[in-house]
Coordinates of N, CA and C in Angstrom, one line a residue:
M297 N 138.5 155.8 90.2 CA 139.1 154.9 91.2 C 139.7 153.7 90.5
I298 N 141.0 153.5 90.8 CA 141.7 152.3 90.2 C 141.4 151.2 91.2
V299 N 141.1 150.0 90.6 CA 140.8 148.9 91.4 C 141.4 147.7 90.8
C300 N 141.7 146.7 91.6 CA 142.0 145.3 91.1 C 140.7 144.6 90.9
T301 N 140.5 144.1 89.8 CA 139.3 143.3 89.6 C 139.7 141.9 89.2
L302 N 138.9 140.9 89.8 CA 139.2 139.5 89.5 C 138.6 139.0 88.3
A303 N 137.9 139.8 87.6 CA 137.2 139.3 86.3 C 138.3 138.9 85.3
A304 N 139.3 139.6 85.1 CA 140.4 139.2 84.2 C 141.0 137.8 84.5
L305 N 141.2 137.6 85.8 CA 141.8 136.3 86.3 C 140.9 135.2 86.0
L306 N 139.6 135.5 86.2 CA 138.6 134.4 86.1 C 138.0 134.2 84.7
A307 N 138.3 135.0 83.8 CA 137.6 135.0 82.5 C 137.8 133.7 81.7
W308 N 139.0 133.2 81.8 CA 139.3 132.0 81.0 C 138.8 130.7 81.5
V309 N 138.4 130.7 82.8 CA 138.0 129.4 83.4 C 136.5 129.2 83.2
P310 N 136.1 128.1 82.6 CA 134.7 127.8 82.3 C 133.8 128.0 83.5
V311 N 134.1 127.5 84.7 CA 133.2 127.7 85.8 C 133.0 129.1 86.2
A312 N 134.0 129.9 85.9 CA 134.0 131.3 86.3 C 133.3 132.2 85.3
A313 N 132.9 131.7 84.2 CA 132.2 132.5 83.2 C 131.0 133.2 83.7
H314 N 130.3 132.5 84.6 CA 129.1 133.1 85.2 C 129.3 133.7 86.6
A315 N 130.6 133.8 87.0 CA 130.9 134.2 88.3 C 130.7 135.7 88.5
E316 N 130.4 136.1 89.7 CA 130.3 137.5 90.1 C 131.8 138.0 90.0
Q317 N 131.9 139.3 89.9 CA 133.2 140.0 89.9 C 133.4 140.7 91.3
L318 N 134.6 140.6 91.7 CA 134.9 141.3 93.0 C 136.0 142.4 92.7
E319 N 135.8 143.5 93.3 CA 136.9 144.6 93.1 C 137.2 145.1 94.5
F320 N 138.5 145.6 94.5 CA 138.9 146.3 95.8 C 140.0 147.3 95.3
D321 N 140.2 148.3 96.2 CA 141.1 149.4 95.9 C 142.5 149.0 96.4
H322 N 143.4 148.5 95.5 CA 144.7 148.1 95.9 C 145.6 149.2 96.3
R323 N 145.2 150.4 96.0 CA 146.0 151.6 96.4 C 146.0 151.9 97.9
L324 N 145.1 151.2 98.6 CA 144.9 151.5 100.1 C 146.1 150.8 100.9
Y325 N 146.8 149.9 100.2 CA 148.0 149.4 100.9 C 149.2 149.6 100.0
P326 N 149.9 150.7 100.2 CA 151.0 151.1 99.2 C 152.0 150.0 98.9
P327 N 152.4 149.2 99.8 CA 153.4 148.1 99.4 C 152.7 147.1 98.4
L328 N 151.5 146.9 98.5 CA 150.8 146.0 97.5 C 150.7 146.8 96.1
K329 N 150.4 148.0 96.1 CA 150.4 148.8 94.9 C 151.7 148.8 94.2
Q330 N 152.8 149.0 95.0 CA 154.1 149.0 94.5 C 154.5 147.7 93.8
V331 N 154.1 146.5 94.4 CA 154.4 145.2 93.8 C 153.6 145.1 92.5
L332 N 152.3 145.5 92.5 CA 151.5 145.3 91.3 C 152.0 146.3 90.2
D333 N 152.4 147.5 90.6 CA 152.9 148.4 89.6 C 154.3 148.0 89.0
S334 N 155.0 147.2 89.8 CA 156.4 146.8 89.3 C 156.3 145.8 88.1
G335 N 155.2 145.1 88.1 CA 155.0 144.1 87.0 C 155.9 142.8 87.2
D336 N 156.5 142.7 88.3 CA 157.3 141.5 88.6 C 156.5 140.2 88.7
A337 N 156.5 139.4 87.7 CA 155.7 138.2 87.6 C 156.1 137.2 88.7
G338 N 157.3 137.3 89.2 CA 157.7 136.4 90.3 C 157.1 136.6 91.6
M339 N 156.4 137.7 91.7 CA 155.7 138.1 93.0 C 154.3 137.6 93.0
V340 N 153.8 137.1 91.9 CA 152.4 136.6 91.8 C 152.4 135.2 91.3
K341 N 151.5 134.4 92.0 CA 151.3 133.0 91.6 C 149.8 132.8 91.5
F342 N 149.4 132.3 90.3 CA 148.0 132.0 90.0 C 147.9 130.5 89.9
D343 N 147.0 130.0 90.6 CA 146.7 128.5 90.6 C 145.3 128.2 90.2
A344 N 145.2 127.7 89.0 CA 143.8 127.3 88.4 C 143.7 125.8 88.3
S345 N 144.5 125.1 89.0 CA 144.5 123.6 88.9 C 143.2 123.0 89.3
N346 N 142.4 123.7 90.1 CA 141.0 123.3 90.4 C 140.1 124.4 90.0
P347 N 139.4 124.2 88.9 CA 138.5 125.3 88.4 C 137.4 125.7 89.3
R348 N 137.2 124.9 90.3 CA 136.1 125.3 91.3 C 136.7 126.2 92.4
R349 N 138.1 126.3 92.4 CA 138.8 127.1 93.5 C 140.0 127.7 92.8
L350 N 139.9 129.0 92.5 CA 141.0 129.7 91.9 C 141.8 130.5 92.9
V351 N 143.1 130.4 92.9 CA 143.9 131.1 94.0 C 144.9 132.0 93.3
D352 N 145.0 133.2 93.8 CA 146.0 134.1 93.3 C 146.7 134.6 94.6
L353 N 148.0 134.4 94.6 CA 148.8 134.8 95.8 C 149.8 135.9 95.3
I354 N 149.8 137.1 96.0 CA 150.6 138.2 95.6 C 151.5 138.4 96.8
A355 N 152.8 138.2 96.6 CA 153.8 138.5 97.7 C 154.0 140.0 97.8
V356 N 153.8 140.5 99.0 CA 154.0 141.9 99.2 C 155.4 142.2 99.8
R357 N 155.8 141.3 100.7 CA 157.2 141.4 101.2 C 157.8 140.0 101.1
G358 N 159.0 140.0 100.7 CA 159.7 138.7 100.4 C 160.4 138.7 99.1
K359 N 160.9 137.6 98.7 CA 161.7 137.5 97.5 C 160.8 137.1 96.3
S360 N 159.7 136.4 96.6 CA 158.9 135.9 95.5 C 157.6 135.4 96.0
A361 N 156.7 134.9 95.1 CA 155.4 134.3 95.6 C 155.6 133.0 96.2
K362 N 156.8 132.4 96.1 CA 157.1 131.2 96.8 C 157.9 131.4 98.1
D363 N 158.5 132.6 98.2 CA 159.3 132.9 99.4 C 158.9 134.3 99.9
W364 N 157.8 134.4 100.7 CA 157.3 135.6 101.1 C 157.2 135.7 102.6
T365 N 157.1 136.9 103.2 CA 156.8 137.1 104.6 C 155.5 137.8 104.8
E366 N 155.0 138.4 103.7 CA 153.7 139.1 103.8 C 153.0 138.9 102.4
A367 N 151.8 138.5 102.4 CA 151.2 138.3 101.1 C 149.7 138.6 101.1
L368 N 149.1 138.8 100.0 CA 147.6 138.8 99.8 C 147.3 137.6 99.0
E369 N 146.3 136.8 99.5 CA 145.8 135.7 98.8 C 144.4 135.9 98.5
I370 N 144.0 135.7 97.2 CA 142.7 135.9 96.7 C 142.2 134.6 96.3
V371 N 141.1 134.1 96.8 CA 140.5 132.8 96.5 C 139.1 133.1 95.9
A372 N 138.8 132.6 94.8 CA 137.5 132.6 94.2 C 137.0 131.2 94.1
T373 N 135.8 130.9 94.7 CA 135.3 129.5 94.7 C 133.8 129.5 94.5
L374 N 133.4 128.3 94.1 CA 131.9 128.2 94.1 C 131.4 128.2 95.5
P375 N 130.1 128.5 95.7 CA 129.6 128.5 97.0 C 129.6 127.1 97.7
F376 N 129.6 127.1 99.0 CA 129.5 125.9 99.8 C 128.1 125.8 100.3
P377 N 127.2 125.1 99.7 CA 125.8 125.1 100.1 C 125.7 124.6 101.6
Q378 N 126.6 123.7 102.0 CA 126.5 123.2 103.3 C 126.8 124.2 104.4
L379 N 127.5 125.3 104.0 CA 127.9 126.3 104.9 C 126.8 127.4 104.9
G380 N 126.5 127.9 103.8 CA 125.3 128.8 103.6 C 125.6 130.3 104.0
S381 N 126.7 130.6 104.7 CA 126.9 132.0 105.0 C 128.3 132.3 105.3
A382 N 128.7 133.6 105.3 CA 130.1 134.0 105.6 C 130.4 133.6 107.0
Q383 N 129.5 133.7 107.9 CA 129.7 133.4 109.3 C 130.0 131.9 109.5
A384 N 129.3 131.1 108.8 CA 129.5 129.6 108.9 C 130.8 129.2 108.2
W385 N 131.2 129.9 107.1 CA 132.5 129.7 106.5 C 133.6 130.0 107.4
M386 N 133.5 131.1 108.1 CA 134.5 131.5 109.1 C 134.6 130.5 110.2
E387 N 133.5 130.0 110.7 CA 133.5 129.0 111.7 C 134.2 127.7 111.3
F388 N 133.9 127.3 110.0 CA 134.6 126.2 109.4 C 136.1 126.3 109.4
Q389 N 136.5 127.5 109.0 CA 138.0 127.8 109.0 C 138.6 127.8 110.4
R390 N 137.8 128.4 111.3 CA 138.3 128.4 112.7 C 138.5 127.0 113.2
D391 N 137.5 126.1 113.0 CA 137.6 124.7 113.4 C 138.8 124.0 112.8
A392 N 139.0 124.3 111.5 CA 140.1 123.6 110.8 C 141.5 124.1 111.4
A393 N 141.6 125.4 111.7 CA 142.8 126.0 112.3 C 143.1 125.4 113.6
I394 N 142.1 125.2 114.4 CA 142.3 124.6 115.7 C 142.8 123.2 115.6
K395 N 142.2 122.4 114.6 CA 142.6 121.0 114.4 C 144.1 120.9 113.9
R396 N 144.5 121.9 113.1 CA 145.9 121.9 112.6 C 146.9 122.0 113.6
C397 N 146.6 122.6 114.7 CA 147.6 122.9 115.8 C 147.1 122.6 117.2
P398 N 146.8 121.3 117.4 CA 146.2 121.0 118.7 C 147.1 121.2 119.9
G399 N 148.4 121.0 119.7 CA 149.3 121.1 120.8 C 149.9 122.4 121.0
A400 N 149.8 123.3 120.0 CA 150.4 124.7 120.1 C 149.5 125.6 120.9
T401 N 149.9 126.8 121.1 CA 149.1 127.8 121.7 C 147.8 127.9 120.8
P402 N 146.7 127.9 121.3 CA 145.5 127.8 120.5 C 145.3 129.1 119.6
A403 N 144.9 128.9 118.4 CA 144.6 130.0 117.5 C 143.5 130.8 118.1
T404 N 143.6 132.1 117.9 CA 142.6 133.0 118.3 C 141.9 133.7 117.1
F405 N 140.6 133.9 117.2 CA 139.9 134.5 116.1 C 139.1 135.7 116.7
K406 N 139.2 136.8 116.0 CA 138.5 138.0 116.4 C 137.7 138.5 115.2
V407 N 136.4 138.6 115.3 CA 135.6 139.2 114.3 C 135.8 140.7 114.3
I408 N 136.0 141.3 113.2 CA 136.3 142.8 113.1 C 135.1 143.5 112.5
A409 N 134.5 142.9 111.5 CA 133.3 143.5 110.9 C 132.4 142.4 110.3
Q410 N 131.1 142.7 110.1 CA 130.2 141.7 109.6 C 129.0 142.3 109.0
D411 N 128.5 141.8 107.9 CA 127.3 142.3 107.3 C 126.5 141.1 106.8
D412 N 125.5 141.3 106.0 CA 124.7 140.2 105.5 C 125.4 139.2 104.6
F413 N 126.4 139.7 103.9 CA 127.1 138.8 102.9 C 128.6 138.7 103.1
S414 N 129.1 139.3 104.2 CA 130.6 139.1 104.4 C 130.9 139.2 105.9
I415 N 132.2 138.7 106.2 CA 132.7 138.8 107.5 C 134.2 139.1 107.4
T416 N 134.7 139.9 108.3 CA 136.1 140.2 108.3 C 136.6 139.8 109.7
F417 N 137.7 139.0 109.7 CA 138.2 138.5 111.0 C 139.7 138.4 111.0
E418 N 140.3 138.3 112.2 CA 141.7 138.1 112.3 C 142.0 136.8 113.0
R419 N 143.0 136.1 112.5 CA 143.4 134.9 113.1 C 144.9 135.1 113.6
Q420 N 145.2 134.7 114.8 CA 146.5 134.7 115.3 C 146.8 133.2 115.7
S421 N 147.9 132.7 115.2 CA 148.3 131.3 115.4 C 149.8 131.3 115.8
P422 N 150.1 131.8 117.0 CA 151.6 131.8 117.4 C 152.1 130.4 117.6
G423 N 153.2 130.1 117.1 CA 153.9 128.8 117.4 C 153.3 127.6 116.6
C424 N 152.4 127.9 115.7 CA 151.8 126.8 114.9 C 152.5 126.6 113.6
R425 N 153.3 125.6 113.4 CA 154.1 125.4 112.2 C 153.2 124.9 111.1
A426 N 152.0 124.4 111.4 CA 151.2 123.9 110.3 C 150.5 125.1 109.5
E427 N 150.5 126.3 110.1 CA 149.9 127.4 109.4 C 151.0 128.1 108.5
R428 N 150.5 128.6 107.4 CA 151.5 129.3 106.5 C 152.0 130.6 107.1
A429 N 151.2 131.2 107.9 CA 151.5 132.5 108.5 C 151.0 132.6 109.9
E430 N 151.7 133.3 110.8 CA 151.2 133.5 112.2 C 150.0 134.3 112.2
T431 N 149.9 135.3 111.4 CA 148.8 136.3 111.4 C 148.0 136.1 110.1
G432 N 146.7 136.1 110.1 CA 145.9 136.2 109.0 C 144.7 137.1 109.2
I433 N 144.5 138.0 108.3 CA 143.3 138.9 108.3 C 142.5 138.5 107.1
Y434 N 141.3 138.2 107.3 CA 140.4 137.6 106.2 C 139.2 138.4 106.0
R435 N 138.8 138.5 104.8 CA 137.4 139.0 104.5 C 136.8 137.9 103.6
L436 N 135.7 137.4 104.0 CA 135.0 136.3 103.3 C 133.7 137.0 102.7
L437 N 133.5 136.9 101.4 CA 132.4 137.5 100.8 C 131.6 136.4 100.0
T438 N 130.3 136.4 100.3 CA 129.4 135.3 99.7 C 128.5 136.0 98.8
G439 N 128.6 135.6 97.5 CA 127.7 136.1 96.5 C 126.7 135.0 96.1
K440 N 125.9 135.2 95.1 CA 124.9 134.1 94.7 C 125.6 133.0 94.0
R441 N 126.6 133.3 93.1 CA 127.2 132.3 92.3 C 128.7 132.1 92.6
S442 N 129.3 133.0 93.4 CA 130.7 132.9 93.7 C 130.9 133.4 95.2
W443 N 131.9 132.8 95.8 CA 132.4 133.2 97.1 C 133.9 133.6 97.0
F444 N 134.3 134.6 97.7 CA 135.6 135.1 97.6 C 136.2 135.2 99.0
Q445 N 137.5 134.8 99.1 CA 138.3 135.0 100.3 C 139.4 135.9 100.0
L446 N 139.5 137.0 100.7 CA 140.7 137.9 100.6 C 141.4 137.6 101.9
A447 N 142.7 137.2 101.8 CA 143.5 136.9 103.0 C 144.8 137.6 103.0
V448 N 145.0 138.4 104.1 CA 146.3 139.0 104.3 C 147.0 138.0 105.2
L449 N 148.2 137.6 104.7 CA 149.0 136.6 105.5 C 150.3 137.2 105.8
A450 N 150.7 137.1 107.1 CA 151.9 137.7 107.6 C 152.6 136.7 108.5
K451 N 153.9 136.4 108.2 CA 154.7 135.5 109.0 C 155.2 136.1 110.2
T452 N 155.3 137.4 110.2 CA 155.7 138.2 111.4 C 154.5 139.2 111.7
P453 N 154.5 139.6 113.0 CA 153.4 140.6 113.3 C 153.4 141.8 112.4
L454 N 152.1 142.3 112.1 CA 152.0 143.5 111.3 C 152.0 144.7 112.3
D455 N 152.6 145.8 111.9 CA 152.5 147.0 112.7 C 151.2 147.6 112.6
A456 N 150.8 148.5 113.5 CA 149.5 149.0 113.5 C 149.1 149.7 112.2
A457 N 150.0 150.5 111.6 CA 149.7 151.2 110.4 C 149.4 150.3 109.3
A458 N 150.2 149.2 109.1 CA 150.0 148.2 108.1 C 148.7 147.5 108.3
R459 N 148.4 147.2 109.5 CA 147.1 146.5 109.8 C 145.9 147.4 109.4
D460 N 146.0 148.6 109.8 CA 144.9 149.6 109.4 C 144.7 149.7 107.9
Q461 N 145.8 149.8 107.2 CA 145.7 149.9 105.8 C 145.2 148.7 105.1
W462 N 145.6 147.5 105.6 CA 145.1 146.3 105.1 C 143.5 146.2 105.4
L463 N 143.1 146.6 106.6 CA 141.7 146.5 106.9 C 140.9 147.5 106.0
A464 N 141.5 148.6 105.6 CA 140.8 149.5 104.7 C 140.7 148.9 103.3
L465 N 141.7 148.2 102.9 CA 141.7 147.5 101.6 C 140.6 146.5 101.6
L466 N 140.6 145.6 102.7 CA 139.6 144.6 102.7 C 138.2 145.2 102.8
A467 N 138.0 146.3 103.5 CA 136.7 146.9 103.6 C 136.2 147.5 102.2
S468 N 137.2 147.8 101.3 CA 136.8 148.3 100.0 C 136.3 147.2 99.1
A469 N 136.5 146.0 99.4 CA 136.1 144.9 98.5 C 134.6 144.8 98.4
K470 N 134.1 144.8 97.1 CA 132.7 144.7 96.9 C 132.4 144.0 95.6
F471 N 131.2 143.5 95.4 CA 130.8 142.8 94.2 C 130.5 143.9 93.2
K472 N 131.0 143.7 92.0 CA 130.8 144.7 90.9 C 129.5 144.4 90.2

């Protein structure tokens, strides 16, 4: 099985030297596989400006990692002891999303799947200019030494087939 692993991205950052590794099957969403196979560096943006929070954004649709309409964002962070669980992390994100757009149509959150160390949910924020994307599908995974957020971000609604493929990709994510 071919997988994307975050170990290579995290290897050079001192904080991440002891981080858990996360892998997922990028082949489950063919447009993502196509972008990764193309080797187009302009479609990927890696931000290590904060070694406690590493961010990798891969533009799946759009011109570049700066000008996208659909993207996968991978965030590796140190655990948040004050949150303690994936559920609490999601609730923290939900509260922040509601505060970002108090006058707009309220953001909706729908839990799709949950287990002891992860939660998958969908956020819809129609009409909220403060959000980077109208639709977000997230999988939050909490390990002992590292937490990961996989976020599918779409500025326009996803069709049912794309949504199902993204959900399969998110479900494939696991600690190595």
